[in-house]
Amino acid sequence: MTDLHDAEIEKVYLAQAWEGAVGAVKAAMALNGGASVAILAFIGSLLQEKARSVNVEHITLVMMIFCVGLVAAALTQLAAYFTVYCYHQTMGSRRLELPDEDRWALIGTAIHISGIVLLVASYGCFVGGAITFANFARLTLGQ
């Protein structure tokens, strides 16, 4: 009875962890993707309003930072999937008393940590892109 109860608790834990990961990844993608779209709109309005020249190097750098953030967020989603897969394999190995339990747990933990690093990197790209864009806007608008 205890094993069944523990298995149910683990399933609930994995489901909650998955939902949290999905929410965090969606937020990171929305931040970086939304920022990219906003920058494109800003550049478009600059070019139409006053026929200003835009420093292509700066805008390319800003867009690349946000794109790297999007890729990091997407890889975070992949890491979350594989983390859940590895932890699920751990649960199956434990029930069958197979020696693979430790290996799956170690792999799952490594992927989990990688996913956290990727997510932090994605948020870092947003902050870095925002700071870079603020400098670009200040230089472009001459303020």
PDB file of C-alpha atoms in Angstrom:
ATOM      1  CA  MET A   1       0.000   0.000   0.000  1.00  0.00           C
ATOM      2  CA  THR A   2       2.839   2.379   0.806  1.00  0.00           C
ATOM      3  CA  ASP A   3       4.481   1.797  -2.584  1.00  0.00           C
ATOM      4  CA  LEU A   4       1.234   2.661  -4.352  1.00  0.00           C
ATOM      5  CA  HIS A   5       0.833   5.786  -2.233  1.00  0.00           C
ATOM      6  CA  ASP A   6       4.442   6.838  -2.934  1.00  0.00           C
ATOM      7  CA  ALA A   7       3.938   6.249  -6.658  1.00  0.00           C
ATOM      8  CA  GLU A   8       0.842   8.467  -6.651  1.00  0.00           C
ATOM      9  CA  ILE A   9       2.700  11.211  -4.793  1.00  0.00           C
ATOM     10  CA  GLU A  10       5.540  10.990  -7.327  1.00  0.00           C
ATOM     11  CA  LYS A  11       3.066  11.276 -10.217  1.00  0.00           C
ATOM     12  CA  VAL A  12       1.506  14.379  -8.687  1.00  0.00           C
ATOM     13  CA  TYR A  13       4.959  15.848  -8.076  1.00  0.00           C
ATOM     14  CA  LEU A  14       6.032  15.218 -11.670  1.00  0.00           C
ATOM     15  CA  ALA A  15       2.803  16.714 -13.019  1.00  0.00           C
ATOM     16  CA  GLN A  16       3.256  19.847 -10.912  1.00  0.00           C
ATOM     17  CA  ALA A  17       6.910  20.134 -11.876  1.00  0.00           C
ATOM     18  CA  TRP A  18       5.976  19.815 -15.544  1.00  0.00           C
ATOM     19  CA  GLU A  19       3.303  22.526 -15.253  1.00  0.00           C
ATOM     20  CA  GLY A  20       5.765  24.838 -13.524  1.00  0.00           C
ATOM     21  CA  ALA A  21       8.397  24.241 -16.180  1.00  0.00           C
ATOM     22  CA  VAL A  22       5.922  24.888 -18.978  1.00  0.00           C
ATOM     23  CA  GLY A  23       4.832  28.150 -17.348  1.00  0.00           C
ATOM     24  CA  ALA A  24       8.394  29.359 -16.877  1.00  0.00           C
ATOM     25  CA  VAL A  25       9.316  28.501 -20.464  1.00  0.00           C
ATOM     26  CA  LYS A  26       6.210  30.221 -21.831  1.00  0.00           C
ATOM     27  CA  ALA A  27       7.115  33.340 -19.861  1.00  0.00           C
ATOM     28  CA  ALA A  28      10.685  33.303 -21.191  1.00  0.00           C
ATOM     29  CA  MET A  29       9.474  32.828 -24.765  1.00  0.00           C
ATOM     30  CA  ALA A  30       6.885  35.585 -24.397  1.00  0.00           C
ATOM     31  CA  LEU A  31       9.467  37.993 -22.974  1.00  0.00           C
ATOM     32  CA  ASN A  32      12.091  37.409 -25.649  1.00  0.00           C
ATOM     33  CA  GLY A  33       9.652  37.012 -28.545  1.00  0.00           C
ATOM     34  CA  GLY A  34       7.602  40.023 -27.525  1.00  0.00           C
ATOM     35  CA  ALA A  35      10.722  42.117 -27.146  1.00  0.00           C
ATOM     36  CA  SER A  36      11.865  41.134 -30.637  1.00  0.00           C
ATOM     37  CA  VAL A  37       8.533  42.154 -32.150  1.00  0.00           C
ATOM     38  CA  ALA A  38       8.509  45.428 -30.205  1.00  0.00           C
ATOM     39  CA  ILE A  39      12.013  46.265 -31.420  1.00  0.00           C
ATOM     40  CA  LEU A  40      11.056  45.592 -35.028  1.00  0.00           C
ATOM     41  CA  ALA A  41       8.033  47.879 -34.629  1.00  0.00           C
ATOM     42  CA  PHE A  42      10.220  50.570 -33.045  1.00  0.00           C
ATOM     43  CA  ILE A  43      12.755  50.404 -35.856  1.00  0.00           C
ATOM     44  CA  GLY A  44       9.976  50.521 -38.446  1.00  0.00           C
ATOM     45  CA  SER A  45       8.513  53.643 -36.886  1.00  0.00           C
ATOM     46  CA  LEU A  46      11.937  55.287 -36.691  1.00  0.00           C
ATOM     47  CA  LEU A  47      12.583  54.661 -40.349  1.00  0.00           C
ATOM     48  CA  GLN A  48       9.149  55.919 -41.433  1.00  0.00           C
ATOM     49  CA  GLU A  49       8.899  59.008 -39.237  1.00  0.00           C
ATOM     50  CA  LYS A  50      12.129  60.835 -39.795  1.00  0.00           C
ATOM     51  CA  ALA A  51      13.987  58.758 -42.341  1.00  0.00           C
ATOM     52  CA  ARG A  52      16.735  58.260 -39.762  1.00  0.00           C
ATOM     53  CA  SER A  53      19.606  56.002 -40.425  1.00  0.00           C
ATOM     54  CA  VAL A  54      19.656  53.049 -38.080  1.00  0.00           C
ATOM     55  CA  ASN A  55      22.877  51.454 -36.907  1.00  0.00           C
ATOM     56  CA  VAL A  56      22.463  47.946 -38.263  1.00  0.00           C
ATOM     57  CA  GLU A  57      25.178  46.503 -36.027  1.00  0.00           C
ATOM     58  CA  HIS A  58      23.408  47.577 -32.843  1.00  0.00           C
ATOM     59  CA  ILE A  59      19.990  46.360 -33.925  1.00  0.00           C
ATOM     60  CA  THR A  60      21.452  43.066 -35.136  1.00  0.00           C
ATOM     61  CA  LEU A  61      23.128  42.559 -31.769  1.00  0.00           C
ATOM     62  CA  VAL A  62      19.897  43.277 -29.909  1.00  0.00           C
ATOM     63  CA  MET A  63      17.899  40.893 -32.103  1.00  0.00           C
ATOM     64  CA  MET A  64      20.531  38.161 -31.746  1.00  0.00           C
ATOM     65  CA  ILE A  65      20.426  38.453 -27.954  1.00  0.00           C
ATOM     66  CA  PHE A  66      16.656  38.005 -27.942  1.00  0.00           C
ATOM     67  CA  CYS A  67      16.879  35.127 -30.452  1.00  0.00           C
ATOM     68  CA  VAL A  68      19.417  33.333 -28.257  1.00  0.00           C
ATOM     69  CA  GLY A  69      16.971  33.826 -25.383  1.00  0.00           C
ATOM     70  CA  LEU A  70      14.211  32.209 -27.443  1.00  0.00           C
ATOM     71  CA  VAL A  71      16.412  29.242 -28.324  1.00  0.00           C
ATOM     72  CA  ALA A  72      17.447  28.835 -24.675  1.00  0.00           C
ATOM     73  CA  ALA A  73      13.767  28.848 -23.674  1.00  0.00           C
ATOM     74  CA  ALA A  74      12.951  26.214 -26.301  1.00  0.00           C
ATOM     75  CA  LEU A  75      15.841  24.046 -25.115  1.00  0.00           C
ATOM     76  CA  THR A  76      14.555  24.466 -21.568  1.00  0.00           C
ATOM     77  CA  GLN A  77      11.259  22.925 -22.664  1.00  0.00           C
ATOM     78  CA  LEU A  78      13.154  20.009 -24.163  1.00  0.00           C
ATOM     79  CA  ALA A  79      15.183  19.600 -20.975  1.00  0.00           C
ATOM     80  CA  ALA A  80      11.971  19.607 -18.928  1.00  0.00           C
ATOM     81  CA  TYR A  81      10.558  16.818 -21.083  1.00  0.00           C
ATOM     82  CA  PHE A  82      13.670  14.667 -20.732  1.00  0.00           C
ATOM     83  CA  THR A  83      13.860  15.360 -17.004  1.00  0.00           C
ATOM     84  CA  VAL A  84      10.338  14.044 -16.528  1.00  0.00           C
ATOM     85  CA  TYR A  85      11.162  11.076 -18.770  1.00  0.00           C
ATOM     86  CA  CYS A  86      14.252  10.188 -16.722  1.00  0.00           C
ATOM     87  CA  TYR A  87      12.427  10.545 -13.410  1.00  0.00           C
ATOM     88  CA  HIS A  88       9.617   8.390 -14.773  1.00  0.00           C
ATOM     89  CA  GLN A  89      12.192   5.750 -15.740  1.00  0.00           C
ATOM     90  CA  THR A  90      13.558   5.967 -12.198  1.00  0.00           C
ATOM     91  CA  MET A  91      10.112   5.221 -10.797  1.00  0.00           C
ATOM     92  CA  GLY A  92       9.715   2.245 -13.131  1.00  0.00           C
ATOM     93  CA  SER A  93      13.138   0.875 -12.222  1.00  0.00           C
ATOM     94  CA  ARG A  94      12.360   1.216  -8.535  1.00  0.00           C
ATOM     95  CA  ARG A  95       9.102  -0.722  -8.855  1.00  0.00           C
ATOM     96  CA  LEU A  96      10.835  -3.511 -10.742  1.00  0.00           C
ATOM     97  CA  GLU A  97      13.911  -3.332  -8.517  1.00  0.00           C
ATOM     98  CA  LEU A  98      16.243  -2.841 -11.465  1.00  0.00           C
ATOM     99  CA  PRO A  99      19.788  -1.495 -11.085  1.00  0.00           C
ATOM    100  CA  ASP A 100      19.062   1.335 -13.565  1.00  0.00           C
ATOM    101  CA  GLU A 101      17.404   3.510 -10.923  1.00  0.00           C
ATOM    102  CA  ASP A 102      20.575   5.381  -9.944  1.00  0.00           C
ATOM    103  CA  ARG A 103      21.613   5.939 -13.549  1.00  0.00           C
ATOM    104  CA  TRP A 104      18.217   7.399 -14.538  1.00  0.00           C
ATOM    105  CA  ALA A 105      18.156   9.562 -11.414  1.00  0.00           C
ATOM    106  CA  LEU A 106      21.634  10.916 -12.181  1.00  0.00           C
ATOM    107  CA  ILE A 107      20.785  11.632 -15.820  1.00  0.00           C
ATOM    108  CA  GLY A 108      17.495  13.246 -14.794  1.00  0.00           C
ATOM    109  CA  THR A 109      19.225  15.455 -12.249  1.00  0.00           C
ATOM    110  CA  ALA A 110      21.878  16.543 -14.759  1.00  0.00           C
ATOM    111  CA  ILE A 111      19.238  17.418 -17.356  1.00  0.00           C
ATOM    112  CA  HIS A 112      17.162  19.175 -14.700  1.00  0.00           C
ATOM    113  CA  ILE A 113      20.115  21.371 -13.719  1.00  0.00           C
ATOM    114  CA  SER A 114      20.860  22.045 -17.396  1.00  0.00           C
ATOM    115  CA  GLY A 115      17.260  23.132 -17.897  1.00  0.00           C
ATOM    116  CA  ILE A 116      17.470  25.544 -14.986  1.00  0.00           C
ATOM    117  CA  VAL A 117      20.704  27.006 -16.370  1.00  0.00           C
ATOM    118  CA  LEU A 118      19.082  27.405 -19.804  1.00  0.00           C
ATOM    119  CA  LEU A 119      16.045  29.119 -18.321  1.00  0.00           C
ATOM    120  CA  VAL A 120      18.198  31.523 -16.317  1.00  0.00           C
ATOM    121  CA  ALA A 121      20.203  32.181 -19.497  1.00  0.00           C
ATOM    122  CA  SER A 122      16.981  32.949 -21.367  1.00  0.00           C
ATOM    123  CA  TYR A 123      15.920  35.478 -18.751  1.00  0.00           C
ATOM    124  CA  GLY A 124      19.471  36.852 -18.772  1.00  0.00           C
ATOM    125  CA  CYS A 125      19.226  37.323 -22.528  1.00  0.00           C
ATOM    126  CA  PHE A 126      16.067  39.334 -22.008  1.00  0.00           C
ATOM    127  CA  VAL A 127      17.766  41.595 -19.468  1.00  0.00           C
ATOM    128  CA  GLY A 128      20.903  41.904 -21.612  1.00  0.00           C
ATOM    129  CA  GLY A 129      18.858  42.599 -24.727  1.00  0.00           C
ATOM    130  CA  ALA A 130      16.794  45.215 -22.917  1.00  0.00           C
ATOM    131  CA  ILE A 131      19.914  47.004 -21.665  1.00  0.00           C
ATOM    132  CA  THR A 132      21.540  46.842 -25.097  1.00  0.00           C
ATOM    133  CA  PHE A 133      18.368  48.146 -26.720  1.00  0.00           C
ATOM    134  CA  ALA A 134      18.126  51.000 -24.208  1.00  0.00           C
ATOM    135  CA  ASN A 135      21.666  52.050 -25.143  1.00  0.00           C
ATOM    136  CA  PHE A 136      20.826  51.726 -28.846  1.00  0.00           C
ATOM    137  CA  ALA A 137      17.676  53.843 -28.443  1.00  0.00           C
ATOM    138  CA  ARG A 138      19.578  56.493 -26.477  1.00  0.00           C
ATOM    139  CA  LEU A 139      22.242  56.725 -29.191  1.00  0.00           C
ATOM    140  CA  THR A 140      19.707  56.679 -32.017  1.00  0.00           C
ATOM    141  CA  LEU A 141      17.430  59.311 -30.523  1.00  0.00           C
ATOM    142  CA  GLY A 142      20.378  61.406 -29.361  1.00  0.00           C
ATOM    143  CA  GLN A 143      19.347  61.704 -25.747  1.00  0.00           C
TER     144      GLN A 143
END
